Tab-separated table of C-alpha atoms and ligand atoms in Angstrom:
chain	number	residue	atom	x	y	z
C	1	UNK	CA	-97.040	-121.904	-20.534
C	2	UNK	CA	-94.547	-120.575	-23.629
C	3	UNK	CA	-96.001	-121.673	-26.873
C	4	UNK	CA	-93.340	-124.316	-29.351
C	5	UNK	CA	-92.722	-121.101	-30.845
C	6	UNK	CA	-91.180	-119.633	-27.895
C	7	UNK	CA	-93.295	-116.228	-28.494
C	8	UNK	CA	-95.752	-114.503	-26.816
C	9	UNK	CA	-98.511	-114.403	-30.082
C	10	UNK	CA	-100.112	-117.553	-30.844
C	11	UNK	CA	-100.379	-119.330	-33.936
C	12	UNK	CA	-104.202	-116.986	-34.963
C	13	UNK	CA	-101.837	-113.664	-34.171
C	14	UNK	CA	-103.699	-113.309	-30.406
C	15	UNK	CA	-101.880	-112.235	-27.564
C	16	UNK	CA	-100.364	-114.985	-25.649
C	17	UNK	CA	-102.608	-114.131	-22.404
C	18	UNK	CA	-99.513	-114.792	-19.450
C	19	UNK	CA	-97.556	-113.653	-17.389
C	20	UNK	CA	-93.849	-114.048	-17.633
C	21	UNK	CA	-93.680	-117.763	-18.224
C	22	UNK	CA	-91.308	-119.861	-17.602
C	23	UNK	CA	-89.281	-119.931	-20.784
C	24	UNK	CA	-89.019	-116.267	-19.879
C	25	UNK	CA	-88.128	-116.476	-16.267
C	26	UNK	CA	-85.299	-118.958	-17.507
C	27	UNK	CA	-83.933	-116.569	-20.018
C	28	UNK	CA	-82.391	-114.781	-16.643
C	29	UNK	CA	-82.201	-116.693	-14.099
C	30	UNK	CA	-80.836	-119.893	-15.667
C	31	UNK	CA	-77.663	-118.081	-16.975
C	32	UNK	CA	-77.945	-116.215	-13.713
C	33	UNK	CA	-77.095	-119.337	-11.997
C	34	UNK	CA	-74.086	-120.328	-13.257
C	35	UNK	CA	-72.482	-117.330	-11.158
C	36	UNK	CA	-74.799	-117.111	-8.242
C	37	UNK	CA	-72.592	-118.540	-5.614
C	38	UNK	CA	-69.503	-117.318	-7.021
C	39	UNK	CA	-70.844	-113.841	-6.575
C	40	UNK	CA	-73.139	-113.198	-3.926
C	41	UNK	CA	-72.342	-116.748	-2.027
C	42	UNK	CA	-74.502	-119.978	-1.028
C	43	UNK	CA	-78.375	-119.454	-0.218
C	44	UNK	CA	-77.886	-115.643	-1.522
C	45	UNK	CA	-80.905	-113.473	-1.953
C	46	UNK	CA	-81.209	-111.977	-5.555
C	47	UNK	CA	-83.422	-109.079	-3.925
C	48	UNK	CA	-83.021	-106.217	-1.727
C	49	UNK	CA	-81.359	-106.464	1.448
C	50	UNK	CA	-82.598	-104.760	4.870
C	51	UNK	CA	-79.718	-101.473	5.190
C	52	UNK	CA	-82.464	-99.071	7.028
C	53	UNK	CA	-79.607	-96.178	6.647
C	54	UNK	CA	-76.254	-98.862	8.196
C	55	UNK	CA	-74.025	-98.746	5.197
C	56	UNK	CA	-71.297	-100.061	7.572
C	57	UNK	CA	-73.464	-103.430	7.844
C	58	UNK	CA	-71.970	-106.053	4.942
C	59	UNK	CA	-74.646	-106.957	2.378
C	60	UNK	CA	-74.585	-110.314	3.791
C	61	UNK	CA	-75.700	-109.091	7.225
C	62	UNK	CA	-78.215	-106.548	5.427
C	63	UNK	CA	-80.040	-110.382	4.164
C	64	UNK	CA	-79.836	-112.009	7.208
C	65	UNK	CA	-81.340	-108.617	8.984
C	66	UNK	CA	-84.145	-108.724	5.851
C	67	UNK	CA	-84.519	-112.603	7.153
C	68	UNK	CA	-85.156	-112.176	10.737
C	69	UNK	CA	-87.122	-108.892	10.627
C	70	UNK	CA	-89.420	-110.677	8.500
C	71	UNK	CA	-89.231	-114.047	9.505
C	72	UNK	CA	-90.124	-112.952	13.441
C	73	UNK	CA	-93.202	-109.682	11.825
C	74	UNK	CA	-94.397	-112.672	10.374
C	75	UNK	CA	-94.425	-114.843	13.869
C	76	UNK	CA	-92.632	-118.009	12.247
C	77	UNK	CA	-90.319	-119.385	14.652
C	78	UNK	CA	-90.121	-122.782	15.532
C	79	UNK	CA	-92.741	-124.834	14.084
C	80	UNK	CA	-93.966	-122.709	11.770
C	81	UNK	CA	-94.535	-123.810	7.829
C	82	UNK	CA	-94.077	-120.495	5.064
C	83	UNK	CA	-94.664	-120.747	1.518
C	84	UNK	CA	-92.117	-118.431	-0.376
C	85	UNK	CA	-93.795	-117.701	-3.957
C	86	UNK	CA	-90.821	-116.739	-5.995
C	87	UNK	CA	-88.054	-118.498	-3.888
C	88	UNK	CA	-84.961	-117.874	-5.837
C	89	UNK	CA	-82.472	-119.755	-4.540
C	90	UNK	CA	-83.968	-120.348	-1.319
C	91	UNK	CA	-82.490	-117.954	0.482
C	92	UNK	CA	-85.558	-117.340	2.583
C	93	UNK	CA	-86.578	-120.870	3.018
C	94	UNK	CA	-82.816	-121.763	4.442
C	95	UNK	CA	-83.472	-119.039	6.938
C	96	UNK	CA	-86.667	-120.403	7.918
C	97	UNK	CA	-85.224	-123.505	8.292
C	98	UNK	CA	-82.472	-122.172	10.364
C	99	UNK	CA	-84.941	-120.711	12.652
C	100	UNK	CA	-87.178	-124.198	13.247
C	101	UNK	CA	-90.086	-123.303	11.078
C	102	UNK	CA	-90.180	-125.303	7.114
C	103	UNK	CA	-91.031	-124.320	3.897
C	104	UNK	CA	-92.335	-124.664	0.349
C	105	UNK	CA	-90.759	-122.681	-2.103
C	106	UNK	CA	-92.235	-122.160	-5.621
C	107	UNK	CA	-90.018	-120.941	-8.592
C	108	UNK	CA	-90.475	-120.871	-12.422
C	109	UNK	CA	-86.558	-121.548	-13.640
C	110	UNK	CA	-85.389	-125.088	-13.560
C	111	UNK	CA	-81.582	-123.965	-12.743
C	112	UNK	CA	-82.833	-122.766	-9.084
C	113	UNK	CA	-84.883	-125.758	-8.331
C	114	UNK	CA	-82.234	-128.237	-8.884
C	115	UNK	CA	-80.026	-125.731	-6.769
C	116	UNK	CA	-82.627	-125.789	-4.238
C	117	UNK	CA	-83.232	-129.935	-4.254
C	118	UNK	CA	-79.402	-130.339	-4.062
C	119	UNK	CA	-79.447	-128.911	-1.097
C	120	UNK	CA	-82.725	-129.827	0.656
C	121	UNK	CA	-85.022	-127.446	0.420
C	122	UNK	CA	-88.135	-128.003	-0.569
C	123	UNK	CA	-89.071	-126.476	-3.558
C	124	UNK	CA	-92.133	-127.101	-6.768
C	125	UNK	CA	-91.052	-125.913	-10.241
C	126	UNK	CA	-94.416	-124.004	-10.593
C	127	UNK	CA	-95.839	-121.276	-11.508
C	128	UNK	CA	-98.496	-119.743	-9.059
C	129	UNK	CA	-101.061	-119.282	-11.079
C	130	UNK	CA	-101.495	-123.263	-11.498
C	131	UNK	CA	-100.928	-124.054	-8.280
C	132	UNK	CA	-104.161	-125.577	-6.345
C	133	UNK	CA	-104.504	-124.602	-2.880
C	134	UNK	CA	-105.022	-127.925	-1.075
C	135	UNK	CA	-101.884	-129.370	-3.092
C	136	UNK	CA	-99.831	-126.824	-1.117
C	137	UNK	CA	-101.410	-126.945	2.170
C	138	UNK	CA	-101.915	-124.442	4.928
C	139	UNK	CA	-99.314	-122.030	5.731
C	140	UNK	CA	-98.878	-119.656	8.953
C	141	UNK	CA	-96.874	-116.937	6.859
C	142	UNK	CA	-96.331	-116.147	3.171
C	143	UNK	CA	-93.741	-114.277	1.374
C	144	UNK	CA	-92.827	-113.091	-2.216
C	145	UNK	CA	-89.493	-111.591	-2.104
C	146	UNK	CA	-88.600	-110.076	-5.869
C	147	UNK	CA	-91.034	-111.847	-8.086
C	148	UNK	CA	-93.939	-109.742	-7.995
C	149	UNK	CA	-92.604	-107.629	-10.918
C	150	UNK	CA	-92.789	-111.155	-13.227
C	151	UNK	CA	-96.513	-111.583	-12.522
C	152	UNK	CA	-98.073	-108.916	-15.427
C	153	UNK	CA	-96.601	-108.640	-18.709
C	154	UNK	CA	-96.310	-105.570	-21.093
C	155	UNK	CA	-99.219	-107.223	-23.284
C	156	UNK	CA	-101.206	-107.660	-19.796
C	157	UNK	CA	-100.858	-104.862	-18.857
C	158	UNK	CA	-101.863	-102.875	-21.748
C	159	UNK	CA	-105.188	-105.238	-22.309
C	160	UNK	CA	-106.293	-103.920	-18.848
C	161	UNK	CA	-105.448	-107.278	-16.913
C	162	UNK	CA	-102.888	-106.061	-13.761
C	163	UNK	CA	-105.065	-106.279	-11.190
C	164	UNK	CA	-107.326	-108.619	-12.011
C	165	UNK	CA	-103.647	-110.577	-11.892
C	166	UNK	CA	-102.514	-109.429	-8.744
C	167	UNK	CA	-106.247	-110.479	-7.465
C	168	UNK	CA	-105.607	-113.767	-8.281
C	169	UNK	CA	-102.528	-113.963	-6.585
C	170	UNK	CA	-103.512	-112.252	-3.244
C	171	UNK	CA	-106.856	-115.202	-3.475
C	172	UNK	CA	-104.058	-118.143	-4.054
C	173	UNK	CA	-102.552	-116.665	-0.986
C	174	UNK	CA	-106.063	-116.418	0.906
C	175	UNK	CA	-106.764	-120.043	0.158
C	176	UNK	CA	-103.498	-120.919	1.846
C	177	UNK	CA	-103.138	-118.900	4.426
C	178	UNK	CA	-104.482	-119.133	8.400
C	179	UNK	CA	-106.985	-116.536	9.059
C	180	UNK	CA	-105.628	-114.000	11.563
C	181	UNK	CA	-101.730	-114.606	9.974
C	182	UNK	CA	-99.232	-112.470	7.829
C	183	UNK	CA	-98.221	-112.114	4.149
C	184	UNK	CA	-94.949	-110.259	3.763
C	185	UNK	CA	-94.779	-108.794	-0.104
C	186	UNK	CA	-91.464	-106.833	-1.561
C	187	UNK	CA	-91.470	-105.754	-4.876
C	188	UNK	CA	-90.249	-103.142	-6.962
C	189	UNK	CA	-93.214	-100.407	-8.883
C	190	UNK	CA	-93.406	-97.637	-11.045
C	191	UNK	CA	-92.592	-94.609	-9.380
C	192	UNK	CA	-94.395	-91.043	-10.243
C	193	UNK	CA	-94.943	-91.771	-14.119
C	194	UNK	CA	-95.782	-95.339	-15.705
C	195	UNK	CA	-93.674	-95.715	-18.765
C	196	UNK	CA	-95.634	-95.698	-22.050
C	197	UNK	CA	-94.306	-99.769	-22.849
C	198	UNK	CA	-94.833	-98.378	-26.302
C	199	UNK	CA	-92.583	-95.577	-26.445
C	200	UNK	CA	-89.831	-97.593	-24.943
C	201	UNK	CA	-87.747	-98.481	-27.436
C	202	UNK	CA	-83.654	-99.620	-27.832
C	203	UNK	CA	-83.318	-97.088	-30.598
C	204	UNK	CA	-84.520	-93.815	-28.163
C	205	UNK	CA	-80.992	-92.101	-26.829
C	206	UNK	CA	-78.837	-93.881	-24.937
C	207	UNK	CA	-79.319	-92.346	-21.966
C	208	UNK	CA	-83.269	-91.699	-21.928
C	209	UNK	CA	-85.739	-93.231	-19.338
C	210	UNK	CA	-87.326	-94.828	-22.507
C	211	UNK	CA	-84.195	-96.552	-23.342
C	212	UNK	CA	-83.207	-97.680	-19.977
C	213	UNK	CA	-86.761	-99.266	-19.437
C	214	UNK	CA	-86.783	-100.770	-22.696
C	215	UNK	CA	-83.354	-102.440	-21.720
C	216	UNK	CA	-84.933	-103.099	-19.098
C	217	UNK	CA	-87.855	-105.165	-20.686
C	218	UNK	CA	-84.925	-107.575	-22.075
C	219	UNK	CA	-83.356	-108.332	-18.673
C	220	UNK	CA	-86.851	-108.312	-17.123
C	221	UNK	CA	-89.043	-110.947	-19.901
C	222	UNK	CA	-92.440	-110.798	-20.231
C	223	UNK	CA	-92.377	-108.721	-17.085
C	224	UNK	CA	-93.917	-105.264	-16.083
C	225	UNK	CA	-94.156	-103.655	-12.498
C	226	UNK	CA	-97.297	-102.396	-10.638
C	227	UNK	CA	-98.327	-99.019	-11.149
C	228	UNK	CA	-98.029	-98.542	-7.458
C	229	UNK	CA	-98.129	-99.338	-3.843
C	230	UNK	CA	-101.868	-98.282	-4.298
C	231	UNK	CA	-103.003	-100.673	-6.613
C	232	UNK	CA	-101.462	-103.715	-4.822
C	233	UNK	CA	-102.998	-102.582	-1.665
C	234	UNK	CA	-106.324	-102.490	-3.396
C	235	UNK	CA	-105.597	-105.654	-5.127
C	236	UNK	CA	-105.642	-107.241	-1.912
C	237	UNK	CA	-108.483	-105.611	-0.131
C	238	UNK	CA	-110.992	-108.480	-0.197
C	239	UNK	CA	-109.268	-110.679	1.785
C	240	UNK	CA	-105.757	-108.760	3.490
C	241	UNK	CA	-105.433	-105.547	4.920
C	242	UNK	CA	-102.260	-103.775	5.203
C	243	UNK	CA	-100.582	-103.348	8.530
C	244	UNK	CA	-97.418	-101.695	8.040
C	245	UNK	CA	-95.154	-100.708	4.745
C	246	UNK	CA	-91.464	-99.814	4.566
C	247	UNK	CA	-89.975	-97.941	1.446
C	248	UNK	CA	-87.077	-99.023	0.175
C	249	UNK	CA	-85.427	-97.360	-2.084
C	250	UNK	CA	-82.237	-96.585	-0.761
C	251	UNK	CA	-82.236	-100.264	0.648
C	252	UNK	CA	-82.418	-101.113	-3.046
C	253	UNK	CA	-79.523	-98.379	-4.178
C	254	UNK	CA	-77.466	-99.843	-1.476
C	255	UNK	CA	-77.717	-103.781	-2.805
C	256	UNK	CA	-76.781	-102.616	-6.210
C	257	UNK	CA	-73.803	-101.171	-5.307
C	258	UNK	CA	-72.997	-104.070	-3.379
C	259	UNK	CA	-73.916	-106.115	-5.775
C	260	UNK	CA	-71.819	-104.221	-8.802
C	261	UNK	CA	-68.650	-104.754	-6.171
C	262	UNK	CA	-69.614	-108.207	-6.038
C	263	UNK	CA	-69.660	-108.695	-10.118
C	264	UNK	CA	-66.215	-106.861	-9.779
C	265	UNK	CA	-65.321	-109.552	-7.545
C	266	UNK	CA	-65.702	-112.166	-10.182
C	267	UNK	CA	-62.639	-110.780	-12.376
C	268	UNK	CA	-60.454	-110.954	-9.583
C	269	UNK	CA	-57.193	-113.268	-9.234
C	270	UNK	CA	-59.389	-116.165	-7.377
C	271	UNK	CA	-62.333	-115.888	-9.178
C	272	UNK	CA	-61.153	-115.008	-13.028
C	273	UNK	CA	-60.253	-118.351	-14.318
C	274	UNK	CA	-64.051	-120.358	-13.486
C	275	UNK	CA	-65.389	-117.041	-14.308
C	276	UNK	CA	-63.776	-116.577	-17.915
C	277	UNK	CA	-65.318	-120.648	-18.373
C	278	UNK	CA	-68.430	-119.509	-17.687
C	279	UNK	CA	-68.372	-116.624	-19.512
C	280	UNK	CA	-66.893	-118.726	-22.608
C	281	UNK	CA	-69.713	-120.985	-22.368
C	282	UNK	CA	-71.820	-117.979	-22.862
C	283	UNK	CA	-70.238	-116.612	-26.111
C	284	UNK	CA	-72.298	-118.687	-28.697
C	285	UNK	CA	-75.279	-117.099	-26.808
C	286	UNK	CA	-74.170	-113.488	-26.858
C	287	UNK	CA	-72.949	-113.835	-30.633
C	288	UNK	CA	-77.088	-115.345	-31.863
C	289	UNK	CA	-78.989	-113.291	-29.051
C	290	UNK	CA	-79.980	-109.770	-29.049
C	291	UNK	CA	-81.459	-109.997	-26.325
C	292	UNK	CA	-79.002	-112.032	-24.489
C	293	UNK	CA	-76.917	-108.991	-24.989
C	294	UNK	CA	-79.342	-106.908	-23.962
C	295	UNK	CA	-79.150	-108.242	-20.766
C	296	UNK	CA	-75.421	-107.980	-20.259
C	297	UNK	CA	-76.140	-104.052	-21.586
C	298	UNK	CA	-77.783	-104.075	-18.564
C	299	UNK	CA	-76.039	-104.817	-15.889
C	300	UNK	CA	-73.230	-102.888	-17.451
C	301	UNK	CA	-74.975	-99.629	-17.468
C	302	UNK	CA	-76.543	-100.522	-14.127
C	303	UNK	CA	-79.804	-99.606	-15.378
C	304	UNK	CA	-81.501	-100.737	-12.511
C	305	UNK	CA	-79.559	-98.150	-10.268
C	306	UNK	CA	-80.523	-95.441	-12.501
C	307	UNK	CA	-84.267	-96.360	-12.170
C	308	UNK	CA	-84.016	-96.047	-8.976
C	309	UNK	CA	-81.656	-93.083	-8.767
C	310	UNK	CA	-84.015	-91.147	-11.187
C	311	UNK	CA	-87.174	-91.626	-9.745
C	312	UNK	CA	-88.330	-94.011	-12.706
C	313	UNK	CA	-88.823	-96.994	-10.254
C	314	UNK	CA	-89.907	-97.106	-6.503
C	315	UNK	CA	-89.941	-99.758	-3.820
C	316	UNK	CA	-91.423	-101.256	-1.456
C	317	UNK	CA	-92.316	-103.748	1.480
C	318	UNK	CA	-95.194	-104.789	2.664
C	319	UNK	CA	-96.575	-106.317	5.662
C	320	UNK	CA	-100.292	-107.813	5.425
C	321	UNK	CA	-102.286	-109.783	7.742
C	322	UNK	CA	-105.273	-112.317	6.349
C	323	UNK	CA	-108.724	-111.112	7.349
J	401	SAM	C1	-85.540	-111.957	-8.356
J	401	SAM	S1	-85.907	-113.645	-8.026
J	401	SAM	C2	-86.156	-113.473	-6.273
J	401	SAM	C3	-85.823	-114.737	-5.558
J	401	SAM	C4	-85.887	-114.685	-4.029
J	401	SAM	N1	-87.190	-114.377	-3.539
J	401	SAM	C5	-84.855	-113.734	-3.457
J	401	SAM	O1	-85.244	-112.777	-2.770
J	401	SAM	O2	-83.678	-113.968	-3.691
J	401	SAM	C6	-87.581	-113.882	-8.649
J	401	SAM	C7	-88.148	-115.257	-8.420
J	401	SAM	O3	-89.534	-115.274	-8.792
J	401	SAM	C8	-89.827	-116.497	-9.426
J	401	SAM	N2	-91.078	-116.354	-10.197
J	401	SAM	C9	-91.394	-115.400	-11.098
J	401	SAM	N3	-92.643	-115.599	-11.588
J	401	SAM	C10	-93.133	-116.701	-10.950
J	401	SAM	C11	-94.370	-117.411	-11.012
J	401	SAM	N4	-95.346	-117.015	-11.829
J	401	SAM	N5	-94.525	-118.498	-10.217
J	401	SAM	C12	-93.527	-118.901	-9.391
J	401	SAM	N6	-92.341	-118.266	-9.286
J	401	SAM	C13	-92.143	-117.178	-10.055
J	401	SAM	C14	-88.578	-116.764	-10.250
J	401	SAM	O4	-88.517	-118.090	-10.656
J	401	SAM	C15	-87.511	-116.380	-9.217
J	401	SAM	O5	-87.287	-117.473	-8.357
């Protein structure tokens, strides 16, 4: 996990060899948290909903469609027991819940797993990587909704280490899984043209892909997406084959937008006042933190949007089945 020093070198200069650790992981979601429910409501999914061209449908009803269309291509109805590997706020675990089947959910920031005891789901403050299969069990169905883009960092990736990564992860999910049953995997990637991590920098243009990703490198810690929808195929080709893939880009152009309304939302008559606490909570932060305000940068340019918009980032969802 994070060294004392919070930093990614340890104390003989080496790379720190991990993923996006927890101290990371925390650096977003923990502040996250404090207006999760006041923005996107109870149980809300931080990822992208399940549109498939219905604007009219409310974003709410675009999570509950990404719930059941997965929840029933994965066969786990009544009965069932998922593991969620990146649970968030537990979104998909309530759903499962709601449909008969139970859950474990695994996340790597403290805020959402006290959100998630409070209200009875079931869910381990750990990181993948240490889990050990016969701790969790066997599952009939896995998913990873929106955390597959925390697994490889920039310094991972450029030592050559992504998919031997990603192999780990799809074995964790072999050792857990029934034979014969389905792993359901959504996660944003690289679209034509990897970024060079090196070139992006906050001092390019405002404006220029290299800014925007590096921005995006602040809101996103010691994270860096797949190079494609290739690679995490091949990653799992020893023990999963893929049976069916959905893009979904313009699912993911349609959350943000929702989800920009939704921020909106917050400085609105009802919703100013707890808002402006939180936000005054936050100050000392955003006066110390670069990065911090990084992060706000962010959101306020909707950087994520313009990935998408641009052709810098894809998406996509996948469907795999255990050999
Ligand atoms: C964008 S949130 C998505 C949450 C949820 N799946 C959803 O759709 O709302 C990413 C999640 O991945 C989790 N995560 C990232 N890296 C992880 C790791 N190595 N082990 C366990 N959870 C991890 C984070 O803690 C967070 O819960």
């Amino acid at each position: 996990m994070a060294f004392a020093n919070g930093s990614r070198f340890r104390a003989d200069g080496q790379v720190q060899d991990e993923m996006a650790n927890q101290q990371e992981i925390e650096r977003l979601y923990d502040w996250l948290d404090r207006f999760h429910d006041r923005c996107l409501g109870e149980f809300a999914d931080l990822s992208c909903g399940y549109f498939r061209g219905d604007h009219g449908k409310s974003l709410q009803q675009a999570q509950k469609d990404k719930h059941d269309w997965v929840l029933n291509t994965l066969d786990c109805g009544e009965g069932a027991r998922i593991l969620d590997i990146g649970s968030g706020w537990g979104a998909m675990l309530r759903a499962a819940e709601l449909n008969g089947a139970s859950g474990v959910g695994l996340t790597l920031s403290q805020a959402q797993a006290a959100y998630c005891k409070k209200k009875r789901l079931n869910v381990l403050l750990m990181d993948w990587k240490e889990a050990q299969a016969a701790q969790l069990g066997v599952f009939d169905g896995i998913v990873s909704i929106g955390a597959f883009e925390h697994f490889c960092s920039i310094e991972e990736f450029l030592a050559g280490k992504q998919e031997g990564i990603y192999k780990r992860f799809f074995q964790l999910c072999a050792d857990v899984i029934k034979s014969g049953r389905k792993l359901f995997l959504q996660t944003m990637v690289w679209d034509h043209r990897v970024p060079d991590p090196e070139e992006c920098r906050l001092t390019e243009p405002t404006r220029s892909t290299e800014r925007i990703v590096a921005r995006l490198t602040k809101f996103y810690p010691g994270s860096w997406l797949p190079v494609g929808k290739e690679q995490i195929i091949g990653a799992a080709l020893p023990q999963f084959h893929l049976v069916s893939s959905i893009n979904g880009r313009d699912d993911y152009i349609e959350t943000l937008k929702r989800w920009y309304v939704a921020i909106r939302g917050l400085f609105g008559v009802t919703k100013l006042l707890p808002t402006l606490k939180d936000l005054l909570r936050l100050a000392p932060r955003y006066a110390v933190d670069r990065d911090f305000r990084e992060q706000i940068k962010s959101i306020v340019c909707k950087d994520q949007l313009a990935c998408f918009e641009r052709g810098i980032m894809d998406h996509e969802r996948m469907f795999f089945v255990r050999r």
